[in-house]
Structures are given as structure tokens and as C-alpha cells.
Amino acid sequence: MPGKERLPVRGAQGDLLRLVAAGHAESRAELARLSGLAASSVSLRVEELIGSGLLVEEGAGTSRGGRRPRRLRLSPSAGLLAVADLGAHHARLGLLDLSGTPLVVEERPCEIADGPEATIDGMAAAFEDLLSAHGPPGVPLRGVGTGIPGPVDPATGRVIAPSRMPGWNNFPVAERLGAHFDLPVLVENDANLMAAGEARSWPKSETLMVLKAGSGIGCGVIVNGALHRGRGAAGDISHVRVRSDSSVTCSCGHDDCLEAYASGAALMSVLNEQGIPVRRPADVVALVEDGVPEATALVRNAGRLIGEVLTVLVNFINPDAIVVGGSLSPAEPLIASIRAAVYERCLPLATRDLEISTSRSGPDAALLGAGSLLLDAVLA
Ligand SMILES: [Zn+2]
């Protein structure tokens, strides 16, 4: 029966499986071209992978005339991935099949300030709940992963010097999650996950900057179609110093970081001081939509500051697109003032074909990205 097969699959079979999983090939002919193996040898191995329940062949692929090729993809019954995206006050959790399709996504309240042990153990229990309620019988869990709203060392899966996450510094998140599930574990910065998920919706764009504007500010960078992690903190623009008339000390201890002016947390704290009660970034968006001038002015200023930081990066990296996601992103003045700053200050050659737009993948972008990166880990 399907689902009992060992992963990863080694050798040429494994190479073919990874080409299908990554979306590079969906027919035997494409597999032969990309792998350099003879067509007969590809066919034999594909039959074996279908026989062992890891691949399925279905429907019609893109026809180039003549007989229609059938389409290969990972079998939905070959396994499940449990993924989460942790926020300050809630967690978004999902079960995906190995083709990256969500079976179920739900949001649960979760206070990240309760500390890493309680948060991660709660996440593991929530994964178990989802599996027993929605996991098809006989389909094994193949990996677990989570996004963290702070910097993550990719080598160790530890959180390093995060803002507004008391008790999390240097905590071995991957180890703690791995203690609940003896499976491949992915722990990744949330903006990186959002970028990896968004990249699936921008197949023609090689270089993307994906901004996450929520309680904090993050940015994930896609270069040549792949996530650029650097040493783990690539894309972290939250502590770039910005120009300002006043002076605000950031949670990192320095003055005038972008995050201290333009993050959802910063906007909420100013509004609360002004006697306008807000609890979540979505409340700020609602105030803007209701035409509350204090909120609109703050969001517009945040967009200008973010745009000024992005200006430097756009000139430097020349991305094909800047994608703005996160819970503040529906506030129209945010993206409008990011656009204004970038188009005004960047080199004409850098902005000629630059697209600046809101997310195409929507609120599940980080979960989809977690699925895609975790699948790499499962098959690697
Ligand atoms: Zn700072």
C-alpha cells in the first residue's frame, strides 16, 4: 500500500523524484532531457516510482501536438507535511500533501511571549490534533516545519537575538520540535518562508524581494528563483537606521531603527498612546479603511520609511518585483508610499520593469513556502 515507502530515495530514482517535486519536470521526456538519462531508463525508473506509490501519472500535460503526454506529480498519498507560521499572538497551522496542496489550514491563538517550551509543545499538540482530524488513514507524516518571527541560524535551527520574543534567544527550536517527531524538521525565519511561498506564484521573476509587514518588518530575498539565506539574516531590514526628526530607541537598543517607526508594533504603540485602542495590525488596517487620519498618516509615514530603505536595496539588487505581504499590507497607503519612494529615488534602469505589488499567494504564503522547503529537506 502507498505510504510505507522509505524517503529519501537514493540514486537516479531520487534525482527524478526531486525534479518532479521541484516542478522542473512533469513528463518522462522532460525528465530524460534534464537528467541526461536515456528515455528507456527514465521510463523504467518512473514505473518503479509509480509502483511504490511515490509518483502518480495523470491527466494531460502541455501538448506540443501529437499524442498528449500524461503529467507526473508526487502522489498525494505519499505523505503529509505539518507546517506552522508563528506570529506574536497566533499561529497558522496546516497539513499539506507532498505536492504542496493544503489539506487543512487553521489559525489558533498562541502567545509567543509565553516562551519557546510552551509554544513549541503547543504546536506539536496542534499538529497531532490536525493529523487525527484531517490526516487520511495510512498516509504517513514525512516532516514538520515552522516559521519564526525572528532571525534563525539555518545551521542549528536556533533563534538568534529576536525582538519581542522573551526567552527565545539561542533556543534550539529544531531540537525541541524534533523531540516530538522523529522526522526532518525545518525552522526558518517567517519572511523567508513567505518569500519561498510567494516565489511559486512568480515563476517568471528570478529575483524577488518579499516584504513582510506585520507586527515586525521582515524581508525575504529570492535570487535566481531560490531563497537567498546568506548566513541566516539575509533580508533582515528591521534594524536599518532611518532618517527621522525625533529619536526612538528600538528593542535592539539602538536608536531610530526602521522597526521602531514602521512596524505594526510601533504603529500600534503610537495609536494606543494617542488614545486610539488597537490590538493587532489588522486593527490599524481597519482604522485606515475607516478614514481615521492619525492611522492613515502613520501608515503613510511607515511606507515612506520602508520605501527609502528599499531604495538602496533595489539599486543594489535590481529585483524583478517587490512583493508586499503581512497583516499590514492591505492598508493601501502603505504600498502607495513604498511605490512613491522607490520610483522617485531609484535609478531609472532599476525601476523600468520593476513590479511593486501585494502578495499573490495570500495569507498561506508562508505555509506554502514551508512545505516547499521542507519537501527539499525530506527528499534531500
Ligand atoms: Zn533595532
Short mmCIF file of C-alpha atoms and ligand atoms in Angstrom, two decimals:
data_model
loop_
_atom_site.label_atom_id
_atom_site.label_comp_id
_atom_site.label_asym_id
_atom_site.label_seq_id
_atom_site.Cartn_x
_atom_site.Cartn_y
_atom_site.Cartn_z
CA MET A 1 0.00 0.00 0.00
CA PRO A 2 1.15 3.55 -0.61
CA GLY A 3 2.78 5.49 2.16
CA LYS A 4 5.12 2.85 3.53
CA GLU A 5 7.99 3.70 1.18
CA ARG A 6 11.22 4.99 2.54
CA LEU A 7 12.19 8.59 1.90
CA PRO A 8 14.57 9.91 0.76
CA VAL A 9 15.00 7.80 -2.36
CA ARG A 10 18.65 7.48 -3.35
CA GLY A 11 20.39 7.42 -6.72
CA ALA A 12 18.82 8.14 -10.10
CA GLN A 13 15.29 7.45 -8.81
CA GLY A 14 15.77 10.12 -6.14
CA ASP A 15 17.07 12.60 -8.74
CA LEU A 16 13.98 12.04 -10.90
CA LEU A 17 11.67 12.39 -7.88
CA ARG A 18 13.27 15.70 -6.90
CA LEU A 19 12.93 17.07 -10.47
CA VAL A 20 9.19 16.34 -10.36
CA ALA A 21 8.82 17.66 -6.79
CA ALA A 22 10.55 20.94 -7.64
CA GLY A 23 8.23 21.46 -10.61
CA HIS A 24 11.09 21.27 -13.13
CA ALA A 25 9.67 18.25 -14.96
CA GLU A 26 6.21 16.79 -15.43
CA SER A 27 6.79 14.27 -18.21
CA ARG A 28 9.18 11.41 -18.93
CA ALA A 29 10.58 13.40 -21.90
CA GLU A 30 11.41 16.37 -19.64
CA LEU A 31 12.96 14.03 -17.08
CA ALA A 32 15.14 12.46 -19.78
CA ARG A 33 16.26 15.87 -21.04
CA LEU A 34 17.03 17.26 -17.56
CA SER A 35 18.62 14.14 -16.07
CA GLY A 36 20.64 13.14 -19.14
CA LEU A 37 19.40 9.55 -18.70
CA ALA A 38 18.19 7.50 -21.68
CA ALA A 39 14.42 7.58 -22.26
CA SER A 40 14.12 3.83 -21.65
CA SER A 41 15.96 4.13 -18.36
CA VAL A 42 13.79 7.08 -17.25
CA SER A 43 10.64 5.11 -18.10
CA LEU A 44 11.80 2.11 -16.10
CA ARG A 45 12.56 4.20 -13.00
CA VAL A 46 9.32 6.20 -13.31
CA GLU A 47 7.37 2.91 -13.44
CA GLU A 48 9.16 1.80 -10.26
CA LEU A 49 8.35 5.10 -8.52
CA ILE A 50 4.70 4.80 -9.58
CA GLY A 51 4.69 1.17 -8.42
CA SER A 52 5.99 2.16 -5.00
CA GLY A 53 3.29 4.83 -4.63
CA LEU A 54 5.56 7.90 -4.67
CA LEU A 55 4.64 9.24 -8.14
CA VAL A 56 1.33 9.36 -9.97
CA GLU A 57 0.76 9.99 -13.65
CA GLU A 58 -2.44 11.73 -14.50
CA GLY A 59 -4.37 13.94 -16.94
CA ALA A 60 -2.78 15.67 -19.89
CA GLY A 61 0.38 17.76 -19.75
CA THR A 62 1.16 20.66 -22.07
CA SER A 63 0.67 19.25 -25.57
CA ARG A 64 3.15 20.00 -28.32
CA GLY A 65 0.98 18.30 -30.93
CA GLY A 66 0.67 14.58 -31.47
CA ARG A 67 -0.03 12.31 -28.53
CA ARG A 68 -0.71 14.15 -25.31
CA PRO A 69 1.89 13.44 -22.61
CA ARG A 70 0.49 12.48 -19.23
CA ARG A 71 1.51 14.58 -16.25
CA LEU A 72 3.72 13.26 -13.48
CA ARG A 73 3.46 14.53 -9.94
CA LEU A 74 4.17 13.43 -6.42
CA SER A 75 1.44 11.17 -5.16
CA PRO A 76 -0.86 12.95 -2.67
CA SER A 77 -0.91 9.70 -0.67
CA ALA A 78 2.89 9.52 -0.46
CA GLY A 79 3.00 11.60 2.67
CA LEU A 80 1.99 14.67 4.66
CA LEU A 81 3.87 17.73 5.88
CA ALA A 82 2.80 19.55 9.05
CA VAL A 83 3.73 23.24 8.91
CA ALA A 84 3.15 26.32 11.06
CA ASP A 85 3.70 30.04 10.86
CA LEU A 86 4.14 31.58 14.31
CA GLY A 87 3.02 35.14 14.90
CA ALA A 88 3.12 37.26 18.05
CA HIS A 89 -0.42 36.31 19.16
CA HIS A 90 -1.50 33.48 16.86
CA ALA A 91 -0.19 30.52 14.91
CA ARG A 92 -1.36 29.50 11.45
CA LEU A 93 -1.10 25.73 11.05
CA GLY A 94 -1.57 23.46 8.08
CA LEU A 95 -1.28 19.95 6.73
CA LEU A 96 -0.01 19.71 3.15
CA ASP A 97 0.34 16.73 0.88
CA LEU A 98 3.71 16.16 -0.79
CA SER A 99 2.60 18.04 -3.89
CA GLY A 100 2.26 21.13 -1.65
CA THR A 101 -1.54 21.22 -1.68
CA PRO A 102 -3.05 22.19 1.71
CA LEU A 103 -5.49 19.63 3.15
CA VAL A 104 -6.40 21.91 6.03
CA VAL A 105 -5.28 25.30 7.34
CA GLU A 106 -6.39 26.78 10.63
CA GLU A 107 -5.45 29.60 12.95
CA ARG A 108 -5.09 29.21 16.70
CA PRO A 109 -4.36 31.73 19.44
CA CYS A 110 -0.78 31.41 20.64
CA GLU A 111 1.24 33.87 22.72
CA ILE A 112 4.86 33.81 21.60
CA ALA A 113 5.75 35.71 24.80
CA ASP A 114 4.81 32.55 26.77
CA GLY A 115 8.27 31.32 25.78
CA PRO A 116 9.65 28.61 23.50
CA GLU A 117 8.85 25.46 25.51
CA ALA A 118 5.12 26.16 25.87
CA THR A 119 4.82 27.48 22.31
CA ILE A 120 6.60 24.57 20.61
CA ASP A 121 4.93 21.88 22.74
CA GLY A 122 1.57 23.52 21.98
CA MET A 123 2.42 23.48 18.28
CA ALA A 124 3.31 19.78 18.41
CA ALA A 125 -0.02 19.05 20.12
CA ALA A 126 -1.87 21.11 17.50
CA PHE A 127 -0.14 19.13 14.71
CA GLU A 128 -1.32 15.89 16.37
CA ASP A 129 -4.87 17.28 16.52
CA LEU A 130 -4.80 18.18 12.82
CA LEU A 131 -3.41 14.76 11.88
CA SER A 132 -6.05 12.85 13.79
CA ALA A 133 -8.88 15.07 12.50
CA HIS A 134 -7.75 15.53 8.87
CA GLY A 135 -4.91 13.11 8.05
CA PRO A 136 -6.06 10.46 5.55
CA PRO A 137 -5.60 6.95 7.01
CA GLY A 138 -2.35 5.22 6.04
CA VAL A 139 -0.65 8.38 4.76
CA PRO A 140 2.49 8.98 6.86
CA LEU A 141 3.76 12.28 8.18
CA ARG A 142 7.10 12.96 6.43
CA GLY A 143 8.29 16.20 8.03
CA VAL A 144 7.41 19.15 10.29
CA GLY A 145 8.33 22.79 9.98
CA THR A 146 7.69 26.22 11.38
CA GLY A 147 8.27 29.86 10.62
CA ILE A 148 9.62 32.07 13.42
CA PRO A 149 9.14 35.86 13.56
CA GLY A 150 12.83 36.45 14.25
CA PRO A 151 16.30 35.60 12.96
CA VAL A 152 17.08 31.86 12.69
CA ASP A 153 20.53 30.32 12.30
CA PRO A 154 19.98 27.89 9.40
CA ALA A 155 22.85 25.66 10.54
CA THR A 156 21.42 24.95 14.01
CA GLY A 157 17.71 25.87 13.85
CA ARG A 158 18.23 28.22 16.81
CA VAL A 159 16.60 31.64 17.19
CA ILE A 160 19.20 34.40 17.47
CA ALA A 161 18.51 37.76 19.17
CA PRO A 162 14.84 38.16 18.22
CA SER A 163 12.73 41.25 19.06
CA ARG A 164 9.65 40.91 21.30
CA MET A 165 10.27 37.16 21.92
CA PRO A 166 11.36 36.93 25.56
CA GLY A 167 13.15 33.67 26.41
CA TRP A 168 13.70 32.63 22.79
CA ASN A 169 17.27 33.86 22.28
CA ASN A 170 19.51 30.93 21.29
CA PHE A 171 16.71 28.45 21.95
CA PRO A 172 17.11 25.17 19.98
CA VAL A 173 13.69 25.23 18.27
CA ALA A 174 14.53 22.49 15.75
CA GLU A 175 15.71 20.18 18.54
CA ARG A 176 12.59 20.72 20.66
CA LEU A 177 10.25 20.16 17.70
CA GLY A 178 12.34 17.16 16.61
CA ALA A 179 11.89 15.61 20.07
CA HIS A 180 8.14 15.32 19.33
CA PHE A 181 8.55 13.94 15.79
CA ASP A 182 11.47 11.76 14.68
CA LEU A 183 11.37 13.31 11.19
CA PRO A 184 13.10 16.01 9.12
CA VAL A 185 12.46 19.40 10.80
CA LEU A 186 12.51 22.83 9.18
CA VAL A 187 12.86 26.02 11.26
CA GLU A 188 13.05 29.19 9.22
CA ASN A 189 12.50 32.90 9.53
CA ASP A 190 8.89 33.78 8.66
CA ALA A 191 9.72 36.34 5.96
CA ASN A 192 11.97 33.75 4.28
CA LEU A 193 9.07 31.28 4.27
CA MET A 194 6.76 33.92 2.84
CA ALA A 195 9.34 34.62 0.09
CA ALA A 196 9.70 30.92 -0.73
CA GLY A 197 5.90 30.56 -0.92
CA GLU A 198 5.46 33.72 -2.96
CA ALA A 199 8.17 32.63 -5.44
CA ARG A 200 5.86 29.81 -6.56
CA SER A 201 3.37 32.45 -7.78
CA TRP A 202 6.05 34.44 -9.65
CA PRO A 203 7.56 31.80 -11.96
CA LYS A 204 8.77 34.41 -14.48
CA SER A 205 10.57 36.50 -11.86
CA GLU A 206 14.09 35.34 -11.00
CA THR A 207 14.80 37.93 -8.32
CA LEU A 208 12.19 38.93 -5.75
CA MET A 209 12.19 40.99 -2.58
CA VAL A 210 9.28 39.88 -0.41
CA LEU A 211 8.46 42.29 2.39
CA LYS A 212 6.53 41.06 5.41
CA ALA A 213 4.82 44.00 7.08
CA GLY A 214 3.10 42.74 10.23
CA SER A 215 3.85 43.25 13.92
CA GLY A 216 7.50 43.35 12.83
CA ILE A 217 9.16 44.04 9.49
CA GLY A 218 10.96 41.33 7.58
CA CYS A 219 12.12 40.74 4.06
CA GLY A 220 12.97 37.54 2.21
CA VAL A 221 15.11 37.53 -0.90
CA ILE A 222 14.75 35.18 -3.86
CA VAL A 223 17.76 35.15 -6.19
CA ASN A 224 17.72 33.12 -9.40
CA GLY A 225 14.49 31.51 -8.24
CA ALA A 226 15.88 30.24 -4.92
CA LEU A 227 15.77 31.58 -1.36
CA HIS A 228 18.93 33.50 -0.50
CA ARG A 229 19.62 32.87 3.20
CA GLY A 230 23.11 34.29 3.40
CA ARG A 231 24.36 33.47 6.88
CA GLY A 232 20.78 33.39 8.13
CA ALA A 233 19.90 37.06 8.42
CA ALA A 234 19.78 37.96 4.69
CA GLY A 235 16.91 40.35 4.01
CA ASP A 236 16.59 41.46 7.63
CA ILE A 237 15.93 45.16 7.20
CA SER A 238 14.31 45.73 10.60
CA HIS A 239 17.35 47.36 12.23
CA VAL A 240 18.44 49.60 9.37
CA ARG A 241 18.73 53.18 10.64
CA VAL A 242 16.23 55.63 9.17
CA ARG A 243 16.11 59.43 8.96
CA SER A 244 13.80 60.98 11.49
CA ASP A 245 13.21 64.29 13.26
CA SER A 246 12.53 62.62 16.59
CA SER A 247 14.53 59.85 18.22
CA VAL A 248 13.14 56.44 19.25
CA THR A 249 15.12 53.66 20.91
CA CYS A 250 14.49 50.30 19.26
CA SER A 251 14.08 46.98 21.08
CA CYS A 252 17.64 46.16 19.90
CA GLY A 253 18.99 49.08 21.95
CA HIS A 254 19.95 51.29 19.01
CA ASP A 255 18.20 54.50 18.04
CA ASP A 256 15.96 55.01 15.03
CA CYS A 257 15.74 51.52 13.52
CA LEU A 258 13.16 51.06 10.75
CA GLU A 259 11.26 48.67 13.03
CA ALA A 260 10.91 51.34 15.74
CA TYR A 261 8.92 53.56 13.34
CA ALA A 262 7.36 51.40 10.66
CA SER A 263 6.46 48.03 12.20
CA GLY A 264 2.89 47.20 13.12
CA ALA A 265 4.02 47.07 16.77
CA ALA A 266 5.38 50.63 16.54
CA LEU A 267 2.22 51.97 14.86
CA MET A 268 0.03 50.27 17.46
CA SER A 269 2.01 51.72 20.34
CA VAL A 270 1.69 55.28 18.94
CA LEU A 271 -2.05 54.87 18.33
CA ASN A 272 -2.61 53.47 21.82
CA GLU A 273 -0.70 56.44 23.28
CA GLN A 274 -3.00 58.73 21.30
CA GLY A 275 -5.99 57.04 22.95
CA ILE A 276 -6.99 55.05 19.85
CA PRO A 277 -7.15 51.43 21.06
CA VAL A 278 -5.66 48.79 18.73
CA ARG A 279 -4.61 45.22 19.50
CA ARG A 280 -3.48 43.77 16.17
CA PRO A 281 -2.01 45.15 12.91
CA ALA A 282 -5.36 44.30 11.28
CA ASP A 283 -6.98 46.88 13.61
CA VAL A 284 -4.66 49.53 12.13
CA VAL A 285 -5.73 48.49 8.62
CA ALA A 286 -9.39 48.79 9.67
CA LEU A 287 -8.77 52.33 11.04
CA VAL A 288 -7.16 53.34 7.72
CA GLU A 289 -10.13 51.92 5.81
CA ASP A 290 -12.46 53.91 8.09
CA GLY A 291 -10.53 57.07 7.24
CA VAL A 292 -9.08 57.73 10.71
CA PRO A 293 -6.45 60.41 9.89
CA GLU A 294 -3.99 59.50 12.68
CA ALA A 295 -3.78 55.92 11.42
CA THR A 296 -3.54 56.93 7.76
CA ALA A 297 -0.73 59.40 8.47
CA LEU A 298 1.22 56.82 10.48
CA VAL A 299 0.87 54.13 7.81
CA ARG A 300 1.85 56.58 5.06
CA ASN A 301 4.96 57.56 7.04
CA ALA A 302 5.80 53.88 7.63
CA GLY A 303 5.54 53.22 3.88
CA ARG A 304 7.83 56.16 3.13
CA LEU A 305 10.48 54.93 5.59
CA ILE A 306 10.27 51.35 4.30
CA GLY A 307 10.44 52.66 0.72
CA GLU A 308 13.57 54.68 1.50
CA VAL A 309 15.30 51.57 2.88
CA LEU A 310 14.15 49.52 -0.12
CA THR A 311 15.52 52.19 -2.48
CA VAL A 312 19.08 51.27 -1.55
CA LEU A 313 18.32 47.57 -1.96
CA VAL A 314 16.56 47.99 -5.31
CA ASN A 315 19.53 49.89 -6.73
CA PHE A 316 21.84 47.23 -5.35
CA ILE A 317 19.99 44.01 -6.25
CA ASN A 318 17.76 45.13 -9.17
CA PRO A 319 14.87 42.77 -8.36
CA ASP A 320 12.13 41.93 -10.88
CA ALA A 321 9.47 42.54 -8.25
CA ILE A 322 8.89 43.79 -4.71
CA VAL A 323 6.03 41.85 -3.14
CA VAL A 324 4.37 43.28 -0.03
CA GLY A 325 2.63 40.81 2.30
CA GLY A 326 1.86 40.55 6.01
CA SER A 327 -1.06 41.74 8.10
CA LEU A 328 -0.40 45.48 7.45
CA SER A 329 -0.18 45.03 3.68
CA PRO A 330 -3.90 45.55 2.93
CA ALA A 331 -3.51 49.19 4.08
CA GLU A 332 -3.48 50.97 0.71
CA PRO A 333 -1.35 53.98 1.78
CA LEU A 334 1.45 51.60 2.80
CA ILE A 335 2.12 50.22 -0.66
CA ALA A 336 1.35 53.58 -2.31
CA SER A 337 4.06 55.34 -0.32
CA ILE A 338 6.52 52.46 -0.80
CA ARG A 339 5.95 52.81 -4.56
CA ALA A 340 6.36 56.59 -4.44
CA ALA A 341 9.66 56.40 -2.56
CA VAL A 342 11.12 53.65 -4.74
CA TYR A 343 10.07 55.14 -8.09
CA GLU A 344 11.22 58.60 -7.07
CA ARG A 345 14.65 57.67 -5.78
CA CYS A 346 15.80 54.59 -7.69
CA LEU A 347 17.83 54.53 -10.88
CA PRO A 348 15.59 54.51 -13.99
CA LEU A 349 17.16 51.30 -15.25
CA ALA A 350 16.37 49.59 -11.92
CA THR A 351 12.67 50.61 -11.94
CA ARG A 352 11.89 50.36 -15.68
CA ASP A 353 10.25 46.92 -15.41
CA LEU A 354 10.07 46.68 -11.63
CA GLU A 355 6.73 45.49 -10.32
CA ILE A 356 5.66 46.53 -6.80
CA SER A 357 2.58 44.62 -5.74
CA THR A 358 0.76 42.93 -2.91
CA SER A 359 1.07 39.20 -2.31
CA ARG A 360 -0.23 36.78 -4.96
CA SER A 361 -0.19 33.79 -2.58
CA GLY A 362 -2.26 35.43 0.15
CA PRO A 363 -2.24 34.53 3.84
CA ASP A 364 -0.97 30.97 3.24
CA ALA A 365 2.26 32.09 1.51
CA ALA A 366 4.46 31.18 4.48
CA LEU A 367 2.83 27.74 4.88
CA LEU A 368 3.28 27.02 1.16
CA GLY A 369 6.90 28.14 1.42
CA ALA A 370 7.43 25.94 4.48
CA GLY A 371 6.00 23.00 2.51
CA SER A 372 8.31 23.59 -0.41
CA LEU A 373 11.49 24.00 1.70
CA LEU A 374 10.52 21.08 3.94
CA LEU A 375 9.95 18.84 0.92
CA ASP A 376 13.52 19.64 -0.17
CA ALA A 377 14.69 18.51 3.27
CA VAL A 378 12.55 15.35 3.16
CA LEU A 379 13.82 14.33 -0.28
CA ALA A 380 17.42 15.51 0.18
ZN ZN B 1 16.75 47.95 16.18
#
